[in-house]
mmCIF file of C-alpha atoms and ligand atoms in Angstrom:
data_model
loop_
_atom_site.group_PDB
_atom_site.id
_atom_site.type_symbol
_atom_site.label_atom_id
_atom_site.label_comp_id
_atom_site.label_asym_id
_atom_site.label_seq_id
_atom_site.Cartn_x
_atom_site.Cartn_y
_atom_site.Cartn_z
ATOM 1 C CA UNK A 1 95.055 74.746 98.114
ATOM 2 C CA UNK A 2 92.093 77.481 98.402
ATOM 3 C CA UNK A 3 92.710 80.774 99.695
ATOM 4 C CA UNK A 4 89.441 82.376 100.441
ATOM 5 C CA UNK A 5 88.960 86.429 99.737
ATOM 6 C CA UNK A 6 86.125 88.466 100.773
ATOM 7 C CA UNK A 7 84.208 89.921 97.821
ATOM 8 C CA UNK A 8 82.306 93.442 97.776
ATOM 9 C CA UNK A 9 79.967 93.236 94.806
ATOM 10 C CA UNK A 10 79.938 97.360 95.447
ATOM 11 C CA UNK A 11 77.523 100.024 94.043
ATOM 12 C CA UNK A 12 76.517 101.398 90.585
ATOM 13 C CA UNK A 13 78.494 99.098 88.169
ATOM 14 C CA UNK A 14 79.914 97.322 90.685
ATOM 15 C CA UNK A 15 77.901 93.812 90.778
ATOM 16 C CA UNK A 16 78.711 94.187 86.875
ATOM 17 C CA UNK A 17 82.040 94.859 86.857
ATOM 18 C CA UNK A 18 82.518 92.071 89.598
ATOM 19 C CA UNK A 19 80.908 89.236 88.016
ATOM 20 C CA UNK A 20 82.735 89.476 85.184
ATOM 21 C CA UNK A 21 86.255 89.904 86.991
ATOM 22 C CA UNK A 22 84.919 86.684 88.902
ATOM 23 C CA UNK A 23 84.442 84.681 85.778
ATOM 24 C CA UNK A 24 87.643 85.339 83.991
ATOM 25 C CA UNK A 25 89.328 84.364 88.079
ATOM 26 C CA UNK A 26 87.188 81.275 87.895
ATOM 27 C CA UNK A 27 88.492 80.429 84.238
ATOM 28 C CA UNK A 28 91.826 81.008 85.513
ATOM 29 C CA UNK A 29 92.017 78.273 87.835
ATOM 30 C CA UNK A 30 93.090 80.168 90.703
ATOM 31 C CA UNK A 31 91.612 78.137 93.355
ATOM 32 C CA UNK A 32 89.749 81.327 95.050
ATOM 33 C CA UNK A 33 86.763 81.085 97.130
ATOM 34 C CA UNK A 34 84.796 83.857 97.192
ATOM 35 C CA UNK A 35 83.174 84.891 100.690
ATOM 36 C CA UNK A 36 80.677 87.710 99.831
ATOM 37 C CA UNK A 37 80.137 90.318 101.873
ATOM 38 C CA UNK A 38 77.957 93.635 101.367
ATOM 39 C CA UNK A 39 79.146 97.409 101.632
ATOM 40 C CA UNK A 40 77.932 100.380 100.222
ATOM 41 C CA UNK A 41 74.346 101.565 99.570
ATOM 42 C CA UNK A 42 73.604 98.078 99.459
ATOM 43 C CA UNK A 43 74.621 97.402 103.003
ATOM 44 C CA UNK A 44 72.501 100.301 104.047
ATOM 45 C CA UNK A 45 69.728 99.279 102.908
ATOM 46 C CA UNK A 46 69.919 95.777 103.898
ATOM 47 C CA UNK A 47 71.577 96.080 106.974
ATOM 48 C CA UNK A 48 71.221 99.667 107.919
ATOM 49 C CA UNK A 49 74.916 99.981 108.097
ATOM 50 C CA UNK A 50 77.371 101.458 104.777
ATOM 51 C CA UNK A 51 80.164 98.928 106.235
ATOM 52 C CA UNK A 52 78.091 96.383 108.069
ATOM 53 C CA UNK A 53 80.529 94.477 111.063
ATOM 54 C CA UNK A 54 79.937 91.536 109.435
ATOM 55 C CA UNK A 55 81.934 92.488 106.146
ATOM 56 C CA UNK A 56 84.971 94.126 108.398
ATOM 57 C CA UNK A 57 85.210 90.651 110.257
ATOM 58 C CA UNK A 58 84.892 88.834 106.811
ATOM 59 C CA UNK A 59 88.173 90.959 105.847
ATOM 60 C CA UNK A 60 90.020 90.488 108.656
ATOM 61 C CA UNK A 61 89.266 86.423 108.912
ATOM 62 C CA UNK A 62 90.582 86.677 105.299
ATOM 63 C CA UNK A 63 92.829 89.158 105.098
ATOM 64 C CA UNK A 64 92.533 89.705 101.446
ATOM 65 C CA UNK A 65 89.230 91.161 99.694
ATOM 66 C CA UNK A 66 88.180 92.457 96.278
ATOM 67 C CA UNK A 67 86.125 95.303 96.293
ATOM 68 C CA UNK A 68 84.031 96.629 93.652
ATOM 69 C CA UNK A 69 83.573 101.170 93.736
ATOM 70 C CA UNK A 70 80.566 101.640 96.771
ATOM 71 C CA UNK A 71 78.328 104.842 97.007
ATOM 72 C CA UNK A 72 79.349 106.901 100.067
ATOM 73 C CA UNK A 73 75.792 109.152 100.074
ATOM 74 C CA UNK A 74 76.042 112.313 100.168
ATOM 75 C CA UNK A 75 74.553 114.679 102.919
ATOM 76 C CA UNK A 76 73.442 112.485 106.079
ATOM 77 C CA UNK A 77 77.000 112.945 108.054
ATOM 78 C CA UNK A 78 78.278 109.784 106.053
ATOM 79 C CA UNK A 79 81.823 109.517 105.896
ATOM 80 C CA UNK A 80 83.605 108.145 102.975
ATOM 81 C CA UNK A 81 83.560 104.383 103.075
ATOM 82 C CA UNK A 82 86.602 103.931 101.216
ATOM 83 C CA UNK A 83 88.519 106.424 103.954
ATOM 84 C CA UNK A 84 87.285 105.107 106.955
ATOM 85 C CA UNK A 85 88.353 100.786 105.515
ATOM 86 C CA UNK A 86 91.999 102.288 105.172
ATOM 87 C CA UNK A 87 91.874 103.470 108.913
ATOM 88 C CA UNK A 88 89.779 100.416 110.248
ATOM 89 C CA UNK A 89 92.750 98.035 108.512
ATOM 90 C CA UNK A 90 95.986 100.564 108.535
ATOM 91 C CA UNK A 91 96.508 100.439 104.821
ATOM 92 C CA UNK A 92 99.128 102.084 104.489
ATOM 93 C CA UNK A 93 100.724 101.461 101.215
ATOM 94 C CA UNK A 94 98.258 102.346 98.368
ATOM 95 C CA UNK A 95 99.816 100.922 94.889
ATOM 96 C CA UNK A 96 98.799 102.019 91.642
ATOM 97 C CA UNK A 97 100.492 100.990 88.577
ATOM 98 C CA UNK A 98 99.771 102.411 85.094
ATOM 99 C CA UNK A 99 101.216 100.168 82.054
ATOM 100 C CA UNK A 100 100.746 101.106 78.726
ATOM 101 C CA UNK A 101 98.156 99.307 76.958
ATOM 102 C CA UNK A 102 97.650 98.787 72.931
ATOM 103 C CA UNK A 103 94.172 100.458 71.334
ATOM 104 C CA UNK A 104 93.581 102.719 74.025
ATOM 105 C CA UNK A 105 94.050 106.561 74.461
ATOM 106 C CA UNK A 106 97.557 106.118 75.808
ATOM 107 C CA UNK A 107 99.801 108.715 75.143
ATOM 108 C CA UNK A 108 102.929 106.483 75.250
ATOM 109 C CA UNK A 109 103.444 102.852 74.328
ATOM 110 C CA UNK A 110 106.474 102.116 76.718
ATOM 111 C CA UNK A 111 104.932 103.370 80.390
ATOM 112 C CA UNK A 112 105.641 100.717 83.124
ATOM 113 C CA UNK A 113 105.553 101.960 86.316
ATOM 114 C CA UNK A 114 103.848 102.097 89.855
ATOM 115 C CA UNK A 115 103.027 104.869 92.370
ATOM 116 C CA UNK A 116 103.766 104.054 95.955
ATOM 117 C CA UNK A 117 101.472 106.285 97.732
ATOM 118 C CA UNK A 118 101.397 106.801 101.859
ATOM 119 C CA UNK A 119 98.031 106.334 102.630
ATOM 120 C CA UNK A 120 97.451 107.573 106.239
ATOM 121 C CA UNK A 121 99.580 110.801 107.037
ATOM 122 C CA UNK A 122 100.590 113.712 105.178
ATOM 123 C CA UNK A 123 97.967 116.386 104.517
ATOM 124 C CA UNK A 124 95.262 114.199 104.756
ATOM 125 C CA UNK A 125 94.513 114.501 109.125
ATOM 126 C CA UNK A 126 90.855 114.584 109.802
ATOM 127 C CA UNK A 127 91.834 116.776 113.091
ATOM 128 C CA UNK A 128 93.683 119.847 112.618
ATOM 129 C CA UNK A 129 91.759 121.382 110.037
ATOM 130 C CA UNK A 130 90.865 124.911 111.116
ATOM 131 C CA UNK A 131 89.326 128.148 109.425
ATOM 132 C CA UNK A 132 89.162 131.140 111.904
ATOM 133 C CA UNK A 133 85.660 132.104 113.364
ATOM 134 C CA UNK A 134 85.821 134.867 110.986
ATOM 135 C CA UNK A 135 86.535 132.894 107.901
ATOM 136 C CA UNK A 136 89.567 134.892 106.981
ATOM 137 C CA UNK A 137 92.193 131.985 107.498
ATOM 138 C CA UNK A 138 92.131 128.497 107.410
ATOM 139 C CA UNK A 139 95.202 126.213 108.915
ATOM 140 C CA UNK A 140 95.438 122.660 107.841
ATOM 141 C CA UNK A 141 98.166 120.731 109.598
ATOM 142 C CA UNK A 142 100.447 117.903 107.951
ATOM 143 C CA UNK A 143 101.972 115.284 109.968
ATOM 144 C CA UNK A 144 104.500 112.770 108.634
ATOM 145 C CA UNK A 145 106.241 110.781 110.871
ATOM 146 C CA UNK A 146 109.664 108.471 110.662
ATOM 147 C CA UNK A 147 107.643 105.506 111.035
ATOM 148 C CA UNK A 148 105.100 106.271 108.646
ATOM 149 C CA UNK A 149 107.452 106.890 106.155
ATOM 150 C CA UNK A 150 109.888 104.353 106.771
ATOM 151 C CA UNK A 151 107.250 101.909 106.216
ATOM 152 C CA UNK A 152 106.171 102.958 102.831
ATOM 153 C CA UNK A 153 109.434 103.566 101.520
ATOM 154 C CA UNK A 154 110.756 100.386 102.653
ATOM 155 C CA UNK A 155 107.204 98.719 100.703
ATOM 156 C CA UNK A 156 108.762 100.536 97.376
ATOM 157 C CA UNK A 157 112.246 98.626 97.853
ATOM 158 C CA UNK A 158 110.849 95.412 98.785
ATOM 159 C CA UNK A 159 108.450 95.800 95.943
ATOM 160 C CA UNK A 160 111.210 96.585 93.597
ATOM 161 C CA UNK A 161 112.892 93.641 94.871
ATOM 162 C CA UNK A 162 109.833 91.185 94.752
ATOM 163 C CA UNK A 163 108.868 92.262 91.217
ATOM 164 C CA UNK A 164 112.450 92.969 89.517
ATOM 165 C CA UNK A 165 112.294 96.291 89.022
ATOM 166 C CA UNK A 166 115.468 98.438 89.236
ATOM 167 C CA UNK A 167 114.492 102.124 90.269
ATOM 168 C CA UNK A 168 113.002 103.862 93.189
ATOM 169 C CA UNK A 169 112.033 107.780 92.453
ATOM 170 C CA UNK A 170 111.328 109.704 96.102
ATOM 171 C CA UNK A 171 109.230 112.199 95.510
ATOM 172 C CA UNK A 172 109.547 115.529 97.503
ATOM 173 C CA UNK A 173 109.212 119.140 97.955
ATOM 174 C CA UNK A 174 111.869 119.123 100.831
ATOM 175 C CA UNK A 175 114.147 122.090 99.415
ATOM 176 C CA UNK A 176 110.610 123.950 100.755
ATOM 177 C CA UNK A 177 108.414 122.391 103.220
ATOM 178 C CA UNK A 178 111.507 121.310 105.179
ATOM 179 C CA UNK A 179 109.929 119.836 108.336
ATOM 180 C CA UNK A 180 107.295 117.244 106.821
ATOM 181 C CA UNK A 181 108.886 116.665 103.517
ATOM 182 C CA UNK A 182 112.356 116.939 104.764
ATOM 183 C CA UNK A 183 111.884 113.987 107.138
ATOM 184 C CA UNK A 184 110.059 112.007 104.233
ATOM 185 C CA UNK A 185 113.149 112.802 102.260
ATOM 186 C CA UNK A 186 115.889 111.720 105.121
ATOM 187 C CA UNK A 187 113.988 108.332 105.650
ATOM 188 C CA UNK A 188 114.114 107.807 102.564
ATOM 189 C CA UNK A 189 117.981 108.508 101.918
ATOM 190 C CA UNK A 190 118.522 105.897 104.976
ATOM 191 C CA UNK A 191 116.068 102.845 103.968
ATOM 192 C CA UNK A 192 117.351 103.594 100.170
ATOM 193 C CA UNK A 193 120.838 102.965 101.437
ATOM 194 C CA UNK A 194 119.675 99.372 102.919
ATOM 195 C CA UNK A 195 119.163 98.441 99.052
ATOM 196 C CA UNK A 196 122.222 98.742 96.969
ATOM 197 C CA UNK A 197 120.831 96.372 94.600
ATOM 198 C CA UNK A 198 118.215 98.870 93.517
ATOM 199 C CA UNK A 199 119.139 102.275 92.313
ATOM 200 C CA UNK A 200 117.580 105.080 94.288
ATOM 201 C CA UNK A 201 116.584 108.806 92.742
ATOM 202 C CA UNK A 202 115.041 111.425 94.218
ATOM 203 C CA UNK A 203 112.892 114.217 92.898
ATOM 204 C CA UNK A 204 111.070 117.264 93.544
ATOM 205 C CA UNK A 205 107.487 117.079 92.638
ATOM 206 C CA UNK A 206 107.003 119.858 90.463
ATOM 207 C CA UNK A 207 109.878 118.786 88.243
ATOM 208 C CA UNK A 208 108.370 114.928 88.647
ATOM 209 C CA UNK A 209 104.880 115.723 87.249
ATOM 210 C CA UNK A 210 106.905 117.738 84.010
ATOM 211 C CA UNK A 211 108.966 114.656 84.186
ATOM 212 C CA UNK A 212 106.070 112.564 83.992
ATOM 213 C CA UNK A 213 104.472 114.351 81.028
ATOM 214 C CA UNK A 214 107.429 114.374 79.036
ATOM 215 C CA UNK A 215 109.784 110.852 79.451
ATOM 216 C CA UNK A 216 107.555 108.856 81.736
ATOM 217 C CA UNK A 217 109.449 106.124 80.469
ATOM 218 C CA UNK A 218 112.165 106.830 82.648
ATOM 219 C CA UNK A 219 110.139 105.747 85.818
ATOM 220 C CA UNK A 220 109.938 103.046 87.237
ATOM 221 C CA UNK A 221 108.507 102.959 91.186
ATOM 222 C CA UNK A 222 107.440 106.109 92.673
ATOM 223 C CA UNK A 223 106.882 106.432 96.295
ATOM 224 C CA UNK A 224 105.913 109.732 98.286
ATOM 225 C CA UNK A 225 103.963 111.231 100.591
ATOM 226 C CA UNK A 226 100.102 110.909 100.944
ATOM 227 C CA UNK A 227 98.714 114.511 99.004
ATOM 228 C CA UNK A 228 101.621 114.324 96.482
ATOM 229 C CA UNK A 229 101.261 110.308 95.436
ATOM 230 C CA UNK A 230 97.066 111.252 95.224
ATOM 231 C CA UNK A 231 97.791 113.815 92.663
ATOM 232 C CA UNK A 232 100.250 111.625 90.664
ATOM 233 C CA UNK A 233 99.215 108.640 90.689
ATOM 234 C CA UNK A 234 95.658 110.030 88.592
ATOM 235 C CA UNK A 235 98.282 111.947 86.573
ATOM 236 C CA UNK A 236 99.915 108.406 85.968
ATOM 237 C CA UNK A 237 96.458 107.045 84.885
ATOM 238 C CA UNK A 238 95.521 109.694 82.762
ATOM 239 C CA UNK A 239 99.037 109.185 80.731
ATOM 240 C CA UNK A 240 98.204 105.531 80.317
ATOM 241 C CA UNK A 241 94.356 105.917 78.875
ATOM 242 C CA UNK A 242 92.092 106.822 81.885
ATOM 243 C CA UNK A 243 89.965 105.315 84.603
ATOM 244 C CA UNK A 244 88.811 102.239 82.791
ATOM 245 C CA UNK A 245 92.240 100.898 83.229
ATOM 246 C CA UNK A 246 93.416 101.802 86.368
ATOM 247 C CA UNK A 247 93.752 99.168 89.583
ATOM 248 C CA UNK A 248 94.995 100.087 92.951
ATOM 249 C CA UNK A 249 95.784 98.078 96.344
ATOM 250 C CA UNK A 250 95.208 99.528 99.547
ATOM 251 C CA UNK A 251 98.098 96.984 101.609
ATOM 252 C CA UNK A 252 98.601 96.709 105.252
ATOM 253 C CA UNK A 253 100.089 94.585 107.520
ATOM 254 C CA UNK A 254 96.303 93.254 108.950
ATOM 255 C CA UNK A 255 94.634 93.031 105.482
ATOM 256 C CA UNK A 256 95.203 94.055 101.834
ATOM 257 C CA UNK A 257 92.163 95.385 99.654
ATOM 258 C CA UNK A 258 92.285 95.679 95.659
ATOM 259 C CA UNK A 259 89.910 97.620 94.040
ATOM 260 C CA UNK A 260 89.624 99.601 90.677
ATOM 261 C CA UNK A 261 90.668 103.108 90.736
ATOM 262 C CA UNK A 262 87.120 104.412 89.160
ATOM 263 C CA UNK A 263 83.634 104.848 90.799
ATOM 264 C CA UNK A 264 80.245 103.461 90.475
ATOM 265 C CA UNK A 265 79.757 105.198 87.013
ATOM 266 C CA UNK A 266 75.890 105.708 87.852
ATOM 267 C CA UNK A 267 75.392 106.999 84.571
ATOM 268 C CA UNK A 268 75.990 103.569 82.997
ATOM 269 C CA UNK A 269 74.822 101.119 85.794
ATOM 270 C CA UNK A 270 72.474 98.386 85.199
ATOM 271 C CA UNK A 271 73.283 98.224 81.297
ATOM 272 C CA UNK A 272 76.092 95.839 80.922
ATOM 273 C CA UNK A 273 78.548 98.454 78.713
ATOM 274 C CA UNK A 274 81.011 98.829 81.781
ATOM 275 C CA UNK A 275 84.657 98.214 81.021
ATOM 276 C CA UNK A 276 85.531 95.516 83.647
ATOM 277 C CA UNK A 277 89.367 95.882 82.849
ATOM 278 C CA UNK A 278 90.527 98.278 86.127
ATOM 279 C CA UNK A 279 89.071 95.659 88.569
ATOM 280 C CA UNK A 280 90.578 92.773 86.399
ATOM 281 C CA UNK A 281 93.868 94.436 86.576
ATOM 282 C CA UNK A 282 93.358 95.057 90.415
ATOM 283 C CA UNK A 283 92.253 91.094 90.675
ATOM 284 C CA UNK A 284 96.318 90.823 89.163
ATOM 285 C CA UNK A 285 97.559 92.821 91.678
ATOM 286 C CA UNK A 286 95.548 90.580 94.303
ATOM 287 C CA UNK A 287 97.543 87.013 92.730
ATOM 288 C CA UNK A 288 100.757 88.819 93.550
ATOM 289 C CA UNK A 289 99.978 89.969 96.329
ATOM 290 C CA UNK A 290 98.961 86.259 97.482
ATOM 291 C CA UNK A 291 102.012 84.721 95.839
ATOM 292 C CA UNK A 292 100.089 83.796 92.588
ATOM 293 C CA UNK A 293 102.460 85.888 90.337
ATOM 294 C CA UNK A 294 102.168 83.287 87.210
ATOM 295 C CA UNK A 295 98.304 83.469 87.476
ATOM 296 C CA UNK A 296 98.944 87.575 87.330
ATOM 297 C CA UNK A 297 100.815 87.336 84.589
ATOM 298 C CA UNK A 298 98.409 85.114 82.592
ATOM 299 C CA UNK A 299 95.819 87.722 83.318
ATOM 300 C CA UNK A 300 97.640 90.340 82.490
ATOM 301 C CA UNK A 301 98.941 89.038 78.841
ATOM 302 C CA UNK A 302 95.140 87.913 77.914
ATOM 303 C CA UNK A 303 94.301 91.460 78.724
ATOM 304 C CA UNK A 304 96.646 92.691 76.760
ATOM 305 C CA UNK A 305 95.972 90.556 73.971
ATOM 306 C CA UNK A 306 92.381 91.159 74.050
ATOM 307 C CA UNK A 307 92.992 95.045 73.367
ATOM 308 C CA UNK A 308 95.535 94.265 70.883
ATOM 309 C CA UNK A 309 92.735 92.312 68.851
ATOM 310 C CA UNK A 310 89.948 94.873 69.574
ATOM 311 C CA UNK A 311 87.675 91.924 70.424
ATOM 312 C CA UNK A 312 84.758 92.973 71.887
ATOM 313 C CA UNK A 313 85.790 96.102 73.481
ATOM 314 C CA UNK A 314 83.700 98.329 75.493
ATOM 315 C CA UNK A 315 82.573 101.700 74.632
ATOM 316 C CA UNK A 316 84.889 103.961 76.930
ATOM 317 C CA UNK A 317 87.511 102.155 74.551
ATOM 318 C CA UNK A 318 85.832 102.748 71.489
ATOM 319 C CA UNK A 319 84.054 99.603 70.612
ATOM 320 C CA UNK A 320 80.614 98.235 71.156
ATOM 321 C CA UNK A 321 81.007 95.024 73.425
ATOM 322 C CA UNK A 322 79.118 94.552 76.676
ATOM 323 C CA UNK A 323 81.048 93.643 79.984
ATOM 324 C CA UNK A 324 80.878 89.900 80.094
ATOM 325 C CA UNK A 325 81.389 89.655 76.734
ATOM 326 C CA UNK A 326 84.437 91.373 77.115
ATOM 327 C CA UNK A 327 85.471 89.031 80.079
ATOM 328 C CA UNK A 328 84.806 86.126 77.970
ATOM 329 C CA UNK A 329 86.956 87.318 74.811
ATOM 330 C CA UNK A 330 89.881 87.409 77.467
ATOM 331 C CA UNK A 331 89.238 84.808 79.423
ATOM 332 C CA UNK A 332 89.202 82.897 76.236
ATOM 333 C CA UNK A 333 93.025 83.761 75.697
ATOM 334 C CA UNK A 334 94.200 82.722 79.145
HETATM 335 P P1 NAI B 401 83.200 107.497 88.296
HETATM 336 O O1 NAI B 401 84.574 106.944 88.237
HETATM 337 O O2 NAI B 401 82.153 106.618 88.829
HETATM 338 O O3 NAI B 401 82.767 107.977 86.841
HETATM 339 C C1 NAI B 401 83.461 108.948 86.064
HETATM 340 C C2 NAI B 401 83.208 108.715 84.552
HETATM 341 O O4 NAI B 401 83.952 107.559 84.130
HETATM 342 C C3 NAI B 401 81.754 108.402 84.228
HETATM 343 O O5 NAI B 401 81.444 108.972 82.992
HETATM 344 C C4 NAI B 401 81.712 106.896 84.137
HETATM 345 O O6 NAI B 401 80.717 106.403 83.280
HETATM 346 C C5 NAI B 401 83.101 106.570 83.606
HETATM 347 N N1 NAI B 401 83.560 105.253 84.075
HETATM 348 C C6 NAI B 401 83.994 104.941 85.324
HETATM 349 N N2 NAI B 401 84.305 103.646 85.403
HETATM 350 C C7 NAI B 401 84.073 103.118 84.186
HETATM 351 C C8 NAI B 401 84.191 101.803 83.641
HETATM 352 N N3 NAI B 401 84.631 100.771 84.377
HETATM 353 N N4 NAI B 401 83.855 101.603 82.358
HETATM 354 C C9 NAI B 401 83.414 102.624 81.595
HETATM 355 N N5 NAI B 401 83.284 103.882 82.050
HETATM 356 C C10 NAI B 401 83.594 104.130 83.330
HETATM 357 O O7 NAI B 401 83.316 108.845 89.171
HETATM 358 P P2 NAI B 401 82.179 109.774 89.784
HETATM 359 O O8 NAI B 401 81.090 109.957 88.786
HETATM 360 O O9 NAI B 401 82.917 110.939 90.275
HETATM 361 O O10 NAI B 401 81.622 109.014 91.070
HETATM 362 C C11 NAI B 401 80.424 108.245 91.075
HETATM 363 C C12 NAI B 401 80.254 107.568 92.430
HETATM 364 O O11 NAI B 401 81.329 106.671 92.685
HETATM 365 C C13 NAI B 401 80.194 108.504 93.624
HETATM 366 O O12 NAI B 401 79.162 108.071 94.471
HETATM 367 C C14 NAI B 401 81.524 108.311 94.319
HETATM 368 O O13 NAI B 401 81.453 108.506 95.709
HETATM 369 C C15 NAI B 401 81.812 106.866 94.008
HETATM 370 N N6 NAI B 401 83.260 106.537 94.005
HETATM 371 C C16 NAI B 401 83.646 105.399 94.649
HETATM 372 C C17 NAI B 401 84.963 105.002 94.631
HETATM 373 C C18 NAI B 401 85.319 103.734 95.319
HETATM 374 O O14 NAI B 401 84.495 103.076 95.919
HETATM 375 N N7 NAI B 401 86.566 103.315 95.261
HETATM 376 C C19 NAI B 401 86.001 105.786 93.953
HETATM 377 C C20 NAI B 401 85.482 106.959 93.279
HETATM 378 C C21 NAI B 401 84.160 107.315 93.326
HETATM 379 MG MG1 MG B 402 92.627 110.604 94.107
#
């Protein structure tokens, strides 16, 4: 059978980076069909529109897309692109795992673990941001809710479950910021106690980012609040070699959206030396997400083993290969 995704070629190195994701998907034998759609810069100046109507309804027929980074221009009133898909779609869950990978600036070999990041509530409200007329104090409100956080905690477990992995961390900083953080923290404590099959920790966030830096290996699934998960889940991709490596899901209940961690990388657009591994690792996260786990794995190991041979590597990882011909070294070892 065919499952159709929408496609978002994106911005910058975008197009790129996508047409070589789609050629190591197409060697895979996945049975996708691509429906493209346009967003970004690109959109603008076809359709005069950054997220044309067309492209939302394309991701809601499908329910799944792939998206390649998009410009959100600066000046002009725009707001971010990126922000305003999450609230269109309720993507709540944002999912970023960081694996160790051989040849590349990781500071570990054994990392293997994902960031389960609330993606709508916390400290990131549009409304309630306030500085005083005379500039001398600014308020910012946080809002968590029981829902909200019930939700992504109960992702982390089921994700746990679905993908065999044996630990959730909570994140917190409820011993201070009792109200917001507290009620993230007794949510969790309940939904955690719904899963005896997986073990449940919980951690404050200053000692979790020390944590991080020092025994990472000890993690396994992370899930927290919204401004806490942002900050670690770029420490977790930092730990594990960078940006060129880094996928991440948006999931919600309407629609799911994968996507590489990194932008448009305008300094390198438009010369084929853009590594297209963060949006093929993203495409993995897709095939699990749409019950292709095998295929993910496949991906996954012929990624691996490309960086383990140093075959035609890309510059941000020290070699000299261009982006397809980086796709077609691993697609050759699927
Ligand atoms: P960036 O991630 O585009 O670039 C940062 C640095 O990393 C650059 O030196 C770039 O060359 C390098 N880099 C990024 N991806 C790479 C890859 N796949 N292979 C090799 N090198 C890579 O971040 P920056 O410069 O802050 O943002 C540029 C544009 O991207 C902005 O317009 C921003 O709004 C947009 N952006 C879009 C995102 C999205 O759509 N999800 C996320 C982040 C930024
Ligand atoms: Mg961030």
């Amino acid at each position: 059978m065919t499952q159709k995704i929408t496609v978002i070629r994106g911005d910058g190195i975008g197009p790129e980076i996508m047409d070589a994701t789609l050629h190591v998907l197409d060697q895979l034998g996945a049975g996708l069909e691509y429906e493209f759609a346009d967003a970004g810069v690109v959109a603008l100046e076809k359709h005069g529109d950054l997220m044309p109507k067309e492209t939302l309804a394309s991701i809601e027929r499908n329910k799944v897309a792939l998206k390649s980074p998009l410009t959100t221009p600066v000046g002009g009133g725009f707001t971010s692109i990126n922000v305003s898909l999450r609230r269109h779609f309720d993507l709540y869950a944002n999912v970023r795992p960081a694996i160790s990978f051989p040849n590349t600036k990781s500071r570990y070999e054994n990392i293997d673990m994902i960031t389960v990041r609330e993606n709508t509530e916390g400290a990131y409200l549009s409304e309630g941001q306030e500085v005083s007329p005379d500039g001398e104090v600014a308020v910012s409100s946080t809002r968590v809710t029981r829902k909200g956080s019930e939700r992504i905690v109960r992702y982390a477990f089921e994700l746990a479950r679905s993908t065999g992995r044996k630990k959730v961390t909570a994140v917190h900083k409820a011993n201070i910021i009792k109200s917001t953080s507290g009620l993230f923290l007794n949510v969790a404590r309940e939904v955690a106690a719904q899963y005896p099959d997986i073990e449940f920790q919980e951690m404050i966030v200053d000692n979790a980012c020390m944590q991080l830096v020092m025994r990472p290996e000890q993690f396994d699934i992370l899930v927290t609040t919204n401004l806490f998960g942002d900050i670690i889940s770029d420490l977790c991709a930092g730990l594990v070699g960078g940006l060129g490596l880094a996928p991440g899901a948006n999931i919600g209940e309407k629609a799911a959206i994968f996507e590489a961690v990194h932008g448009t990388a305008p300094d390198i657009a438009g010369k084929g030396i853009a590594n297209p591994c963060a949006l093929l690792l993203a495409a993995a996260q897709m095939l699990d997400h749409i019950g292709q786990g095998a295929n993910a794995e496949r991906l996954r190991k012929a990624i691996v083993a490309t960086l383990e041979a140093k075959d035609s590597l890309t510059g941000d990882l020290g070699g000299t290969g261009t982006t397809m011909g980086f796709a077609k070294a691993i697609a050759s070892r699927l």
